[in-house]
Amino acid sequence: MHSTSYIYFYSAYQALIQRLPQGETLFSDFHPLVDVRPERVPVSSYDALLEQASKYSQQALIGFELGRDIQLADYGVLGYLVETCDTLQQALQALCRYDALVADIGRVKFDSDGDVMTIVWQLNTAVGKQTILRNMTAWVSAARQVLKSQLAPSGLSLNFALTDSERQQLCSWFGCEIHPNAEQNAIHFPRDYLSIPLISANKQLNQHMDQMAALGLQQLQQQQLLAPRVTQVLQAKQSLDAVVQSAIAKLFNLSVRSLQRQLQREQQSFRGLLEQERKRRFETMIAHAPLSEIVAELGFVEQSALNKFCQKQYGQTPTALRLMYRDSS
């Protein structure tokens, strides 16, 4: 599931509540999410917030307005890491490496063509115009904050249409040509910008923040893996009776085919994870529980299914395994 940090989501939510009359009422659908304060918020919820904001405010560039007002603190650890870098190049490299900590919406990559550098934002999931505008604007706003300068890009490419007035408004703030209906979302800037030093550079603090960001990214990547989450669901079941793949897929808002494909990418399968959980439960129960109880908890219909399971997994009968486990305990 693609997600944003709660901080990044909440900074937009709070700004909208303050910006729009009756904001508390308008965005009541998001109150339960704000009350829970999860570490991560689904991209779909974040995108819906910005699209509703555009509708309620009747501002076609509300995402741009929110991005323009971004603060480095809204980026969490990544904001402090960027702020303490030596040069703009180091700051951009940190952004590329750890952008998912803030918003796992797209992948960031560098392209170069002579004296022009380009940061390309390749979307991982479908999002609306406002989400793209906030993200692209926030990057430039953050760069201006760390540089203490109103430095302008060479150009901005956006993969959606703009009216003439919208394009002119963006041109005025970005200080460059805006290219709507582009193939990709990208910021173009002169190569020599990379060597510009950051006034707030702090090598020791930067190293500490880099370690924190690396740990956070590792934890996020582990959370995003589907196999461990499926395993957690299976372990939480009182018994494995009537556990079917379709029901597990529904829990993660996936089709059965999508569940299968994602597990396959992780070199796993639902059947394999179910067998692992059966094996874990079997080994904790075999020394003391009646075989009928084991059959029921492992989700087998009859004793013969348990016999086949034991032969496949251990090459022995349940009775022989019971004796072995009792002797070893």
XYZ file of C-alpha atoms in Angstrom:
329
model
C 0.000 0.000 0.000
C 1.437 3.367 -1.024
C 1.359 5.918 1.763
C 2.504 9.296 3.072
C 3.854 10.139 6.493
C 1.193 11.352 8.891
C 3.115 14.628 9.304
C 2.958 15.343 5.574
C -0.758 14.514 5.430
C -1.574 16.495 8.568
C 0.285 19.623 7.439
C -2.031 19.760 4.403
C -5.128 18.939 6.474
C -4.356 21.601 9.068
C -3.617 24.243 6.427
C -6.934 23.510 4.704
C -8.898 23.654 7.966
C -7.436 27.103 8.632
C -7.730 28.296 5.042
C -11.358 27.409 4.278
C -14.421 28.694 6.108
C -16.138 25.836 7.954
C -13.093 23.683 7.207
C -13.771 21.457 10.233
C -17.150 20.550 8.766
C -16.020 20.285 5.154
C -13.307 17.754 5.969
C -15.222 15.776 8.595
C -14.620 12.561 6.608
C -10.962 12.787 7.634
C -11.547 13.422 11.355
C -11.368 9.695 12.301
C -7.997 9.430 10.556
C -6.690 12.521 12.337
C -7.957 11.215 15.688
C -6.055 7.946 15.248
C -2.819 9.686 14.139
C -1.344 6.661 12.319
C 2.319 6.719 11.361
C 1.356 6.335 7.695
C -1.678 7.485 5.713
C -2.847 5.777 2.488
C -2.029 7.825 -0.610
C -5.673 7.416 -1.635
C -6.766 9.304 1.521
C -4.171 12.027 1.028
C -5.121 12.436 -2.641
C -8.832 12.538 -1.752
C -8.139 15.306 0.786
C -6.489 17.514 -1.838
C -9.124 16.811 -4.490
C -11.904 17.686 -2.043
C -9.994 20.835 -1.118
C -9.967 21.918 -4.761
C -13.691 21.278 -5.003
C -14.635 23.062 -1.768
C -12.323 26.035 -2.326
C -13.036 26.241 -6.071
C -9.297 26.790 -6.514
C -7.835 24.814 -9.403
C -4.305 25.258 -8.011
C -4.899 24.544 -4.322
C -2.142 21.909 -4.405
C 0.265 24.598 -5.588
C -0.849 26.898 -2.760
C -0.202 24.185 -0.192
C 3.170 23.278 -1.698
C 4.252 26.908 -1.726
C 3.648 27.126 2.042
C 5.474 23.883 2.872
C 7.924 23.944 5.770
C 10.965 21.683 6.092
C 9.482 20.338 9.335
C 6.610 18.906 7.250
C 9.185 16.506 5.771
C 10.079 15.092 9.193
C 13.544 13.513 9.386
C 14.119 14.107 5.680
C 13.567 17.835 6.175
C 16.277 18.043 8.826
C 18.582 15.872 6.706
C 18.166 18.145 3.683
C 18.667 21.257 5.796
C 22.029 20.057 7.131
C 23.546 19.038 3.771
C 26.673 20.763 2.428
C 25.426 21.551 -1.076
C 22.243 21.484 -3.109
C 23.528 18.356 -4.855
C 23.837 16.492 -1.549
C 20.380 17.720 -0.552
C 18.843 16.486 -3.818
C 20.570 13.134 -3.460
C 19.045 12.779 0.010
C 15.663 13.652 -1.452
C 16.006 10.980 -4.133
C 17.120 8.363 -1.622
C 14.559 8.983 1.109
C 11.560 10.603 -0.612
C 9.352 7.604 0.224
C 9.634 8.476 3.918
C 7.593 11.594 3.207
C 5.326 10.310 0.449
C 5.582 6.963 -1.288
C 3.812 8.263 -4.370
C 6.535 8.183 -6.996
C 10.193 7.420 -7.656
C 12.694 10.249 -7.988
C 15.543 10.096 -10.479
C 18.120 12.435 -11.999
C 18.567 12.981 -15.735
C 21.182 15.221 -17.331
C 21.541 16.809 -20.745
C 24.617 18.989 -21.060
C 24.313 21.932 -18.692
C 20.711 21.124 -17.724
C 19.770 18.741 -14.907
C 16.309 17.262 -14.515
C 14.587 15.732 -11.509
C 11.936 13.339 -12.819
C 9.079 12.162 -10.599
C 7.721 8.846 -11.889
C 4.382 8.024 -10.259
C 3.942 4.656 -8.532
C 0.191 5.054 -8.309
C -2.504 7.140 -9.932
C -3.026 10.508 -8.219
C -4.779 13.734 -9.146
C -3.543 17.109 -10.252
C -3.479 18.619 -6.751
C -1.202 15.923 -5.320
C 1.269 16.433 -8.155
C 1.155 20.212 -7.787
C 1.809 20.123 -4.056
C 4.732 17.737 -4.465
C 6.474 19.580 -7.301
C 5.932 22.999 -5.718
C 7.121 21.787 -2.312
C 10.467 20.691 -3.763
C 11.194 24.161 -5.099
C 9.900 25.799 -1.928
C 12.136 23.569 0.227
C 15.162 24.295 -1.972
C 14.586 28.027 -1.640
C 14.353 27.672 2.127
C 17.656 25.820 2.516
C 19.401 28.130 0.036
C 17.868 31.293 1.522
C 17.335 32.320 -2.104
C 14.549 32.732 -4.643
C 16.509 30.695 -7.193
C 14.324 29.690 -10.148
C 14.305 26.430 -12.143
C 14.837 26.438 -15.915
C 11.440 24.848 -16.484
C 8.676 22.753 -14.966
C 6.943 19.894 -16.794
C 3.529 18.644 -15.666
C 1.588 15.705 -17.058
C -1.813 17.424 -17.031
C -3.517 20.345 -18.753
C -3.543 23.924 -17.479
C -5.546 26.945 -18.493
C -3.617 30.004 -19.641
C -4.313 31.800 -16.359
C -3.197 28.774 -14.319
C 0.010 28.494 -16.330
C 0.731 32.202 -15.892
C 0.201 31.941 -12.133
C 2.661 29.078 -11.913
C 5.154 30.854 -14.183
C 5.085 33.890 -11.917
C 5.963 31.932 -8.760
C 8.379 29.383 -10.228
C 10.073 32.028 -12.346
C 10.357 29.767 -15.371
C 8.438 28.339 -18.311
C 5.706 25.806 -17.453
C 5.152 22.852 -19.797
C 1.676 21.275 -19.340
C 0.543 17.979 -20.917
C 4.114 16.666 -20.673
C 4.992 12.977 -20.693
C 6.353 13.197 -17.157
C 6.460 15.450 -14.121
C 9.899 17.041 -13.919
C 11.876 20.046 -12.722
C 14.691 21.322 -14.941
C 17.540 23.484 -13.629
C 21.120 24.528 -14.530
C 23.836 22.042 -13.581
C 25.854 24.685 -11.727
C 23.059 24.931 -9.127
C 24.322 21.624 -7.711
C 27.452 23.202 -6.255
C 25.623 25.954 -4.353
C 26.493 25.644 -0.624
C 23.805 25.492 2.054
C 24.100 28.086 4.799
C 22.727 25.702 7.441
C 25.182 22.855 6.642
C 26.096 20.731 9.669
C 28.146 17.637 8.872
C 27.816 15.912 12.249
C 24.052 16.439 12.487
C 23.684 15.456 8.831
C 25.364 12.097 9.476
C 23.035 11.464 12.415
C 19.959 12.372 10.379
C 21.136 10.195 7.494
C 21.332 7.205 9.846
C 17.842 7.919 11.152
C 16.481 8.275 7.612
C 18.137 5.013 6.525
C 16.590 3.174 9.476
C 13.191 4.722 8.791
C 13.347 3.700 5.134
C 14.299 0.153 6.066
C 11.344 -0.086 8.447
C 8.999 1.363 5.830
C 10.153 -1.130 3.211
C 9.582 -3.995 5.633
C 6.085 -2.710 6.399
C 5.306 -2.484 2.702
C 6.160 -6.133 2.072
C 2.921 -8.061 1.807
C 4.162 -11.485 2.968
C 4.917 -10.430 6.590
C 1.509 -8.745 6.835
C -0.262 -11.861 5.537
C 1.685 -13.921 8.070
C 0.578 -11.580 10.875
C -3.058 -12.015 9.834
C -2.700 -15.806 9.785
C -1.034 -15.840 13.199
C -3.850 -13.727 14.623
C -6.501 -16.242 13.567
C -7.857 -18.391 16.380
C -7.792 -21.287 13.966
C -6.979 -21.785 10.297
C -10.355 -23.347 9.632
C -12.112 -21.698 6.656
C -9.129 -19.430 5.965
C -9.265 -18.771 2.222
C -7.134 -16.689 -0.091
C -10.030 -14.514 -1.282
C -10.857 -13.396 2.277
C -7.215 -12.513 2.991
C -6.982 -10.557 -0.274
C -10.104 -8.590 0.665
C -8.509 -7.552 3.968
C -5.764 -5.785 1.988
C -8.167 -4.321 -0.591
C -6.616 -6.533 -3.271
C -8.012 -8.945 -5.811
C -6.876 -12.545 -5.487
C -4.774 -12.124 -8.616
C -3.114 -8.968 -7.268
C -2.373 -10.739 -3.987
C -0.792 -13.616 -5.881
C 1.309 -11.329 -8.083
C 2.604 -9.257 -5.177
C 3.512 -12.331 -3.142
C 5.202 -13.806 -6.195
C 7.355 -10.667 -6.511
C 8.420 -11.309 -2.915
C 9.156 -14.947 -3.850
C 6.287 -16.137 -1.674
C 2.829 -17.632 -2.161
C -0.328 -17.699 -0.083
C -0.226 -21.487 0.058
C 3.381 -21.403 1.232
C 2.620 -18.867 3.973
C -0.370 -20.917 5.107
C 1.807 -24.036 5.258
C 4.399 -22.153 7.317
C 1.741 -21.077 9.803
C 0.373 -24.621 9.997
C 3.872 -25.878 10.682
C 4.420 -23.281 13.407
C 1.170 -24.187 15.149
C 1.739 -27.918 14.758
C 5.144 -27.739 16.428
C 3.739 -25.839 19.426
C 0.801 -28.257 19.861
C 1.996 -31.750 18.945
C 3.603 -32.587 22.284
C 0.449 -32.076 24.353
C -2.740 -31.383 22.317
C -5.112 -34.112 21.108
C -4.758 -34.833 17.392
C -8.409 -33.899 16.847
C -7.709 -30.428 18.273
C -4.652 -30.031 16.020
C -6.688 -31.083 12.992
C -9.294 -28.400 13.747
C -6.834 -25.596 14.517
C -4.737 -26.234 11.407
C -7.899 -26.050 9.289
C -7.967 -29.657 8.131
C -11.248 -31.473 7.540
C -10.090 -34.860 8.784
C -7.188 -36.763 10.330
C -5.964 -38.060 6.974
C -5.173 -34.485 5.863
C -2.994 -34.018 8.961
C -1.232 -37.320 8.174
C -0.418 -36.110 4.650
C 0.791 -32.773 6.010
C 3.176 -34.475 8.455
C 4.519 -36.822 5.803
C 5.162 -33.920 3.446
C 6.742 -31.607 6.015
C 8.577 -34.096 8.257
C 8.472 -37.498 6.554
C 6.822 -39.038 9.618
C 3.391 -39.726 11.089
C 1.805 -37.415 13.697
C 2.153 -40.146 16.350
C 5.879 -40.559 15.700
C 6.362 -36.819 15.782
C 4.480 -36.567 19.088
C 6.885 -39.034 20.696
C 9.883 -37.201 19.259
C 8.715 -33.789 20.518
C 7.853 -35.182 23.961
C 11.302 -36.765 24.270
C 13.010 -33.499 23.304
C 11.008 -31.391 25.788
